[in-house]
Amino acid sequence: MKTTTMALALALLATGCTNPLGVDRDPMLTIRVGEGRYPTRWPDDTTYVTVNGDLDDPKGFAGLEIIVSGDGIPTHTYNASQFTGGDVQFRVPDSGSATIVARIVQDGRIVAQVSERWGLAPKIRWDIDVDRAPYPQTEGFPQDPDNPTECQWFWCAFKWRDPIDADAANYDGEALWVVLYRHDPDECVDLCG
């Protein structure tokens, strides 16, 4: 019986559709920064631009600052150097709200800033992706140019954008993007059906 139950639990986990063991996870928040330098296609065009997410380049993310706070959340403050080892992650409450402020500082002044708030919920895994690009690279493809902040990728809850000041931008239309993804363990995560 134990073997059958374990096999069933593993099969359900493999489908990614439910949490068969009924174990509630603590709500978590992960922040990822789109670091590196690479070419990408401009939305709705054949033109390519070079995304500069280098964490040590002043024309990239060297001046990145991210602050997360909220109801029952101690203030978490990060700068670019704290993302050289990868993502940052911490627990968040299962109710109330959270606020993110992401900004790029160049030559001592803020050249782009996103400041937004959202509601928290039980068991949810929140992922925040931050990019300095013509569109969020994690969205899988360029967004609709007529509605650039409309979510298009799985589990996207909100997509926020602030254009980088023209004199600090690497190319026309470069923006600071913050995309919030909401993963519910009770909903399909991968291939379902």
PDB file of C-alpha atoms in Angstrom:
ATOM      1  CA  MET A   1       0.000   0.000   0.000  1.00  0.00           C
ATOM      2  CA  LYS A   2       2.835   2.394   0.862  1.00  0.00           C
ATOM      3  CA  THR A   3       4.503   1.722  -2.477  1.00  0.00           C
ATOM      4  CA  THR A   4       1.256   2.351  -4.367  1.00  0.00           C
ATOM      5  CA  THR A   5       0.596   5.611  -2.510  1.00  0.00           C
ATOM      6  CA  MET A   6       4.154   6.835  -3.124  1.00  0.00           C
ATOM      7  CA  ALA A   7       3.960   5.882  -6.826  1.00  0.00           C
ATOM      8  CA  LEU A   8       0.657   7.770  -7.160  1.00  0.00           C
ATOM      9  CA  ALA A   9       2.100  10.825  -5.386  1.00  0.00           C
ATOM     10  CA  LEU A  10       5.173  10.829  -7.641  1.00  0.00           C
ATOM     11  CA  ALA A  11       3.004  10.446 -10.759  1.00  0.00           C
ATOM     12  CA  LEU A  12       0.865  13.413  -9.727  1.00  0.00           C
ATOM     13  CA  LEU A  13       3.954  15.483  -8.935  1.00  0.00           C
ATOM     14  CA  ALA A  14       5.387  14.645 -12.340  1.00  0.00           C
ATOM     15  CA  THR A  15       2.307  16.113 -14.031  1.00  0.00           C
ATOM     16  CA  GLY A  16       2.766  19.305 -12.034  1.00  0.00           C
ATOM     17  CA  CYS A  17      -0.973  19.688 -11.489  1.00  0.00           C
ATOM     18  CA  THR A  18      -1.517  19.274  -7.766  1.00  0.00           C
ATOM     19  CA  ASN A  19       0.147  18.913  -4.438  1.00  0.00           C
ATOM     20  CA  PRO A  20      -0.873  15.275  -3.721  1.00  0.00           C
ATOM     21  CA  LEU A  21       0.621  15.101  -0.251  1.00  0.00           C
ATOM     22  CA  GLY A  22      -1.311  18.154   0.905  1.00  0.00           C
ATOM     23  CA  VAL A  23       1.818  19.803   2.298  1.00  0.00           C
ATOM     24  CA  ASP A  24       1.379  23.551   2.316  1.00  0.00           C
ATOM     25  CA  ARG A  25       4.517  25.413   1.444  1.00  0.00           C
ATOM     26  CA  ASP A  26       5.370  28.720   2.975  1.00  0.00           C
ATOM     27  CA  PRO A  27       4.824  31.606   0.556  1.00  0.00           C
ATOM     28  CA  MET A  28       8.189  32.554  -0.984  1.00  0.00           C
ATOM     29  CA  LEU A  29       9.463  35.459  -3.058  1.00  0.00           C
ATOM     30  CA  THR A  30      12.353  35.046  -5.503  1.00  0.00           C
ATOM     31  CA  ILE A  31      13.977  37.993  -7.275  1.00  0.00           C
ATOM     32  CA  ARG A  32      15.900  37.407 -10.523  1.00  0.00           C
ATOM     33  CA  VAL A  33      17.859  40.018 -12.442  1.00  0.00           C
ATOM     34  CA  GLY A  34      18.299  39.653 -16.196  1.00  0.00           C
ATOM     35  CA  GLU A  35      22.065  39.944 -16.143  1.00  0.00           C
ATOM     36  CA  GLY A  36      24.494  39.667 -19.014  1.00  0.00           C
ATOM     37  CA  ARG A  37      24.974  41.246 -22.408  1.00  0.00           C
ATOM     38  CA  TYR A  38      23.314  39.780 -25.508  1.00  0.00           C
ATOM     39  CA  PRO A  39      21.515  40.801 -28.715  1.00  0.00           C
ATOM     40  CA  THR A  40      17.727  40.733 -28.877  1.00  0.00           C
ATOM     41  CA  ARG A  41      15.223  41.607 -31.570  1.00  0.00           C
ATOM     42  CA  TRP A  42      13.302  44.839 -31.231  1.00  0.00           C
ATOM     43  CA  PRO A  43       9.534  44.166 -30.875  1.00  0.00           C
ATOM     44  CA  ASP A  44       7.697  44.017 -34.204  1.00  0.00           C
ATOM     45  CA  ASP A  45      10.879  44.639 -36.210  1.00  0.00           C
ATOM     46  CA  THR A  46      13.991  43.006 -37.614  1.00  0.00           C
ATOM     47  CA  THR A  47      16.300  45.425 -35.798  1.00  0.00           C
ATOM     48  CA  TYR A  48      18.519  44.045 -33.051  1.00  0.00           C
ATOM     49  CA  VAL A  49      19.729  45.888 -29.962  1.00  0.00           C
ATOM     50  CA  THR A  50      22.231  44.804 -27.338  1.00  0.00           C
ATOM     51  CA  VAL A  51      20.702  44.261 -23.913  1.00  0.00           C
ATOM     52  CA  ASN A  52      23.137  45.428 -21.239  1.00  0.00           C
ATOM     53  CA  GLY A  53      22.410  43.761 -17.924  1.00  0.00           C
ATOM     54  CA  ASP A  54      26.017  43.655 -16.763  1.00  0.00           C
ATOM     55  CA  LEU A  55      25.980  44.030 -12.992  1.00  0.00           C
ATOM     56  CA  ASP A  56      29.254  45.977 -12.943  1.00  0.00           C
ATOM     57  CA  ASP A  57      28.606  48.319 -15.907  1.00  0.00           C
ATOM     58  CA  PRO A  58      27.237  51.816 -15.120  1.00  0.00           C
ATOM     59  CA  LYS A  59      25.314  51.659 -18.447  1.00  0.00           C
ATOM     60  CA  GLY A  60      23.937  48.287 -17.333  1.00  0.00           C
ATOM     61  CA  PHE A  61      22.767  47.256 -13.870  1.00  0.00           C
ATOM     62  CA  ALA A  62      25.660  48.584 -11.739  1.00  0.00           C
ATOM     63  CA  GLY A  63      23.278  51.168 -10.258  1.00  0.00           C
ATOM     64  CA  LEU A  64      20.421  48.746  -9.621  1.00  0.00           C
ATOM     65  CA  GLU A  65      18.606  49.036  -6.282  1.00  0.00           C
ATOM     66  CA  ILE A  66      15.672  46.820  -5.251  1.00  0.00           C
ATOM     67  CA  ILE A  67      13.652  47.287  -2.067  1.00  0.00           C
ATOM     68  CA  VAL A  68      10.876  44.908  -0.981  1.00  0.00           C
ATOM     69  CA  SER A  69       8.691  45.646   2.038  1.00  0.00           C
ATOM     70  CA  GLY A  70       5.103  45.228   3.141  1.00  0.00           C
ATOM     71  CA  ASP A  71       2.718  43.938   5.772  1.00  0.00           C
ATOM     72  CA  GLY A  72       4.733  41.645   8.026  1.00  0.00           C
ATOM     73  CA  ILE A  73       7.766  41.804   5.723  1.00  0.00           C
ATOM     74  CA  PRO A  74      10.981  43.279   7.067  1.00  0.00           C
ATOM     75  CA  THR A  75      12.473  45.658   4.516  1.00  0.00           C
ATOM     76  CA  HIS A  76      14.826  43.818   2.140  1.00  0.00           C
ATOM     77  CA  THR A  77      17.253  46.080   0.246  1.00  0.00           C
ATOM     78  CA  TYR A  78      19.497  44.773  -2.539  1.00  0.00           C
ATOM     79  CA  ASN A  79      22.018  46.287  -4.924  1.00  0.00           C
ATOM     80  CA  ALA A  80      23.529  44.855  -8.105  1.00  0.00           C
ATOM     81  CA  SER A  81      26.471  43.170  -6.378  1.00  0.00           C
ATOM     82  CA  GLN A  82      24.091  40.997  -4.355  1.00  0.00           C
ATOM     83  CA  PHE A  83      22.864  39.330  -7.554  1.00  0.00           C
ATOM     84  CA  THR A  84      26.311  38.211  -8.773  1.00  0.00           C
ATOM     85  CA  GLY A  85      25.728  34.880  -7.022  1.00  0.00           C
ATOM     86  CA  GLY A  86      22.274  34.446  -8.585  1.00  0.00           C
ATOM     87  CA  ASP A  87      18.733  34.931  -7.337  1.00  0.00           C
ATOM     88  CA  VAL A  88      17.706  36.084  -3.890  1.00  0.00           C
ATOM     89  CA  GLN A  89      14.825  34.436  -2.050  1.00  0.00           C
ATOM     90  CA  PHE A  90      12.942  34.907   1.211  1.00  0.00           C
ATOM     91  CA  ARG A  91       9.662  33.985   2.898  1.00  0.00           C
ATOM     92  CA  VAL A  92       6.684  36.335   2.766  1.00  0.00           C
ATOM     93  CA  PRO A  93       3.416  36.320   4.737  1.00  0.00           C
ATOM     94  CA  ASP A  94       0.346  34.583   3.318  1.00  0.00           C
ATOM     95  CA  SER A  95      -1.808  37.707   3.558  1.00  0.00           C
ATOM     96  CA  GLY A  96      -1.506  41.462   3.410  1.00  0.00           C
ATOM     97  CA  SER A  97       0.425  43.220   0.688  1.00  0.00           C
ATOM     98  CA  ALA A  98       3.972  43.642  -0.556  1.00  0.00           C
ATOM     99  CA  THR A  99       5.670  46.567  -2.257  1.00  0.00           C
ATOM    100  CA  ILE A 100       8.630  46.570  -4.623  1.00  0.00           C
ATOM    101  CA  VAL A 101      10.719  49.548  -5.600  1.00  0.00           C
ATOM    102  CA  ALA A 102      13.234  48.819  -8.358  1.00  0.00           C
ATOM    103  CA  ARG A 103      15.380  51.611  -9.709  1.00  0.00           C
ATOM    104  CA  ILE A 104      18.473  52.282 -11.757  1.00  0.00           C
ATOM    105  CA  VAL A 105      20.814  55.013 -10.542  1.00  0.00           C
ATOM    106  CA  GLN A 106      23.381  56.456 -12.968  1.00  0.00           C
ATOM    107  CA  ASP A 107      25.693  59.371 -12.221  1.00  0.00           C
ATOM    108  CA  GLY A 108      24.004  59.874  -8.858  1.00  0.00           C
ATOM    109  CA  ARG A 109      20.450  60.227 -10.185  1.00  0.00           C
ATOM    110  CA  ILE A 110      17.511  57.884 -10.686  1.00  0.00           C
ATOM    111  CA  VAL A 111      17.089  57.246 -14.420  1.00  0.00           C
ATOM    112  CA  ALA A 112      14.244  54.696 -14.137  1.00  0.00           C
ATOM    113  CA  GLN A 113      12.040  53.502 -11.283  1.00  0.00           C
ATOM    114  CA  VAL A 114       9.149  51.080 -10.812  1.00  0.00           C
ATOM    115  CA  SER A 115       7.241  51.227  -7.517  1.00  0.00           C
ATOM    116  CA  GLU A 116       4.250  48.888  -7.176  1.00  0.00           C
ATOM    117  CA  ARG A 117       2.165  46.998  -4.606  1.00  0.00           C
ATOM    118  CA  TRP A 118       0.301  43.676  -4.813  1.00  0.00           C
ATOM    119  CA  GLY A 119      -1.733  41.426  -2.523  1.00  0.00           C
ATOM    120  CA  LEU A 120      -0.218  38.293  -0.982  1.00  0.00           C
ATOM    121  CA  ALA A 121      -1.952  34.909  -0.640  1.00  0.00           C
ATOM    122  CA  PRO A 122      -1.382  31.539   1.091  1.00  0.00           C
ATOM    123  CA  LYS A 123       1.034  28.971  -0.420  1.00  0.00           C
ATOM    124  CA  ILE A 124       1.942  31.201  -3.376  1.00  0.00           C
ATOM    125  CA  ARG A 125       5.445  31.281  -4.814  1.00  0.00           C
ATOM    126  CA  TRP A 126       6.128  34.777  -6.137  1.00  0.00           C
ATOM    127  CA  ASP A 127       8.849  35.348  -8.724  1.00  0.00           C
ATOM    128  CA  ILE A 128       9.997  38.820  -9.715  1.00  0.00           C
ATOM    129  CA  ASP A 129      12.087  39.248 -12.847  1.00  0.00           C
ATOM    130  CA  VAL A 130      13.895  42.555 -13.389  1.00  0.00           C
ATOM    131  CA  ASP A 131      15.234  43.475 -16.845  1.00  0.00           C
ATOM    132  CA  ARG A 132      16.849  46.439 -18.543  1.00  0.00           C
ATOM    133  CA  ALA A 133      15.711  45.789 -22.104  1.00  0.00           C
ATOM    134  CA  PRO A 134      13.212  46.719 -24.828  1.00  0.00           C
ATOM    135  CA  TYR A 135      10.824  44.117 -23.358  1.00  0.00           C
ATOM    136  CA  PRO A 136      10.994  41.580 -20.507  1.00  0.00           C
ATOM    137  CA  GLN A 137      13.198  38.733 -21.668  1.00  0.00           C
ATOM    138  CA  THR A 138      11.344  36.191 -19.499  1.00  0.00           C
ATOM    139  CA  GLU A 139       8.062  36.845 -21.260  1.00  0.00           C
ATOM    140  CA  GLY A 140       9.199  34.480 -24.014  1.00  0.00           C
ATOM    141  CA  PHE A 141       8.583  36.817 -26.944  1.00  0.00           C
ATOM    142  CA  PRO A 142       8.161  40.538 -27.623  1.00  0.00           C
ATOM    143  CA  GLN A 143       4.913  41.929 -26.278  1.00  0.00           C
ATOM    144  CA  ASP A 144       2.138  43.683 -28.109  1.00  0.00           C
ATOM    145  CA  PRO A 145       3.547  47.150 -28.926  1.00  0.00           C
ATOM    146  CA  ASP A 146       0.074  48.642 -28.420  1.00  0.00           C
ATOM    147  CA  ASN A 147      -0.177  47.237 -24.880  1.00  0.00           C
ATOM    148  CA  PRO A 148       3.362  46.537 -23.613  1.00  0.00           C
ATOM    149  CA  THR A 149       2.418  45.943 -19.967  1.00  0.00           C
ATOM    150  CA  GLU A 150      -0.167  43.230 -20.700  1.00  0.00           C
ATOM    151  CA  CYS A 151       0.935  39.850 -19.358  1.00  0.00           C
ATOM    152  CA  GLN A 152       1.506  37.272 -22.079  1.00  0.00           C
ATOM    153  CA  TRP A 153       3.406  34.457 -20.409  1.00  0.00           C
ATOM    154  CA  PHE A 154       2.240  31.717 -18.059  1.00  0.00           C
ATOM    155  CA  TRP A 155       1.690  32.756 -14.426  1.00  0.00           C
ATOM    156  CA  CYS A 156       2.377  36.436 -15.116  1.00  0.00           C
ATOM    157  CA  ALA A 157       0.377  38.443 -12.579  1.00  0.00           C
ATOM    158  CA  PHE A 158       1.662  41.957 -13.334  1.00  0.00           C
ATOM    159  CA  LYS A 159       4.130  43.556 -15.716  1.00  0.00           C
ATOM    160  CA  TRP A 160       5.423  47.035 -14.943  1.00  0.00           C
ATOM    161  CA  ARG A 161       7.663  49.311 -17.025  1.00  0.00           C
ATOM    162  CA  ASP A 162       9.447  52.629 -16.733  1.00  0.00           C
ATOM    163  CA  PRO A 163      11.369  54.041 -19.720  1.00  0.00           C
ATOM    164  CA  ILE A 164      15.002  54.819 -18.960  1.00  0.00           C
ATOM    165  CA  ASP A 165      15.803  58.529 -19.287  1.00  0.00           C
ATOM    166  CA  ALA A 166      16.886  59.233 -22.866  1.00  0.00           C
ATOM    167  CA  ASP A 167      20.329  60.558 -21.870  1.00  0.00           C
ATOM    168  CA  ALA A 168      21.030  57.388 -19.824  1.00  0.00           C
ATOM    169  CA  ALA A 169      19.575  54.825 -22.240  1.00  0.00           C
ATOM    170  CA  ASN A 170      21.732  52.588 -24.440  1.00  0.00           C
ATOM    171  CA  TYR A 171      19.139  52.797 -27.268  1.00  0.00           C
ATOM    172  CA  ASP A 172      15.728  54.369 -27.902  1.00  0.00           C
ATOM    173  CA  GLY A 173      12.962  52.564 -26.052  1.00  0.00           C
ATOM    174  CA  GLU A 174      15.155  50.909 -23.418  1.00  0.00           C
ATOM    175  CA  ALA A 175      13.162  50.405 -20.206  1.00  0.00           C
ATOM    176  CA  LEU A 176      13.324  49.013 -16.700  1.00  0.00           C
ATOM    177  CA  TRP A 177      10.901  46.079 -16.486  1.00  0.00           C
ATOM    178  CA  VAL A 178       9.591  44.369 -13.367  1.00  0.00           C
ATOM    179  CA  VAL A 179       7.457  41.270 -13.974  1.00  0.00           C
ATOM    180  CA  LEU A 180       5.657  39.513 -11.123  1.00  0.00           C
ATOM    181  CA  TYR A 181       4.798  35.827 -11.546  1.00  0.00           C
ATOM    182  CA  ARG A 182       2.331  34.011  -9.273  1.00  0.00           C
ATOM    183  CA  HIS A 183       2.714  30.219  -8.903  1.00  0.00           C
ATOM    184  CA  ASP A 184      -0.044  28.405  -7.015  1.00  0.00           C
ATOM    185  CA  PRO A 185       0.883  24.807  -6.032  1.00  0.00           C
ATOM    186  CA  ASP A 186      -2.790  23.819  -6.422  1.00  0.00           C
ATOM    187  CA  GLU A 187      -2.793  24.827 -10.094  1.00  0.00           C
ATOM    188  CA  CYS A 188      -1.011  23.259 -13.038  1.00  0.00           C
ATOM    189  CA  VAL A 189       2.655  24.176 -13.163  1.00  0.00           C
ATOM    190  CA  ASP A 190       3.772  22.411 -16.329  1.00  0.00           C
ATOM    191  CA  LEU A 191       2.002  20.016 -18.688  1.00  0.00           C
ATOM    192  CA  CYS A 192      -1.532  19.341 -17.590  1.00  0.00           C
ATOM    193  CA  GLY A 193      -4.590  17.654 -18.985  1.00  0.00           C
TER     194      GLY A 193
END
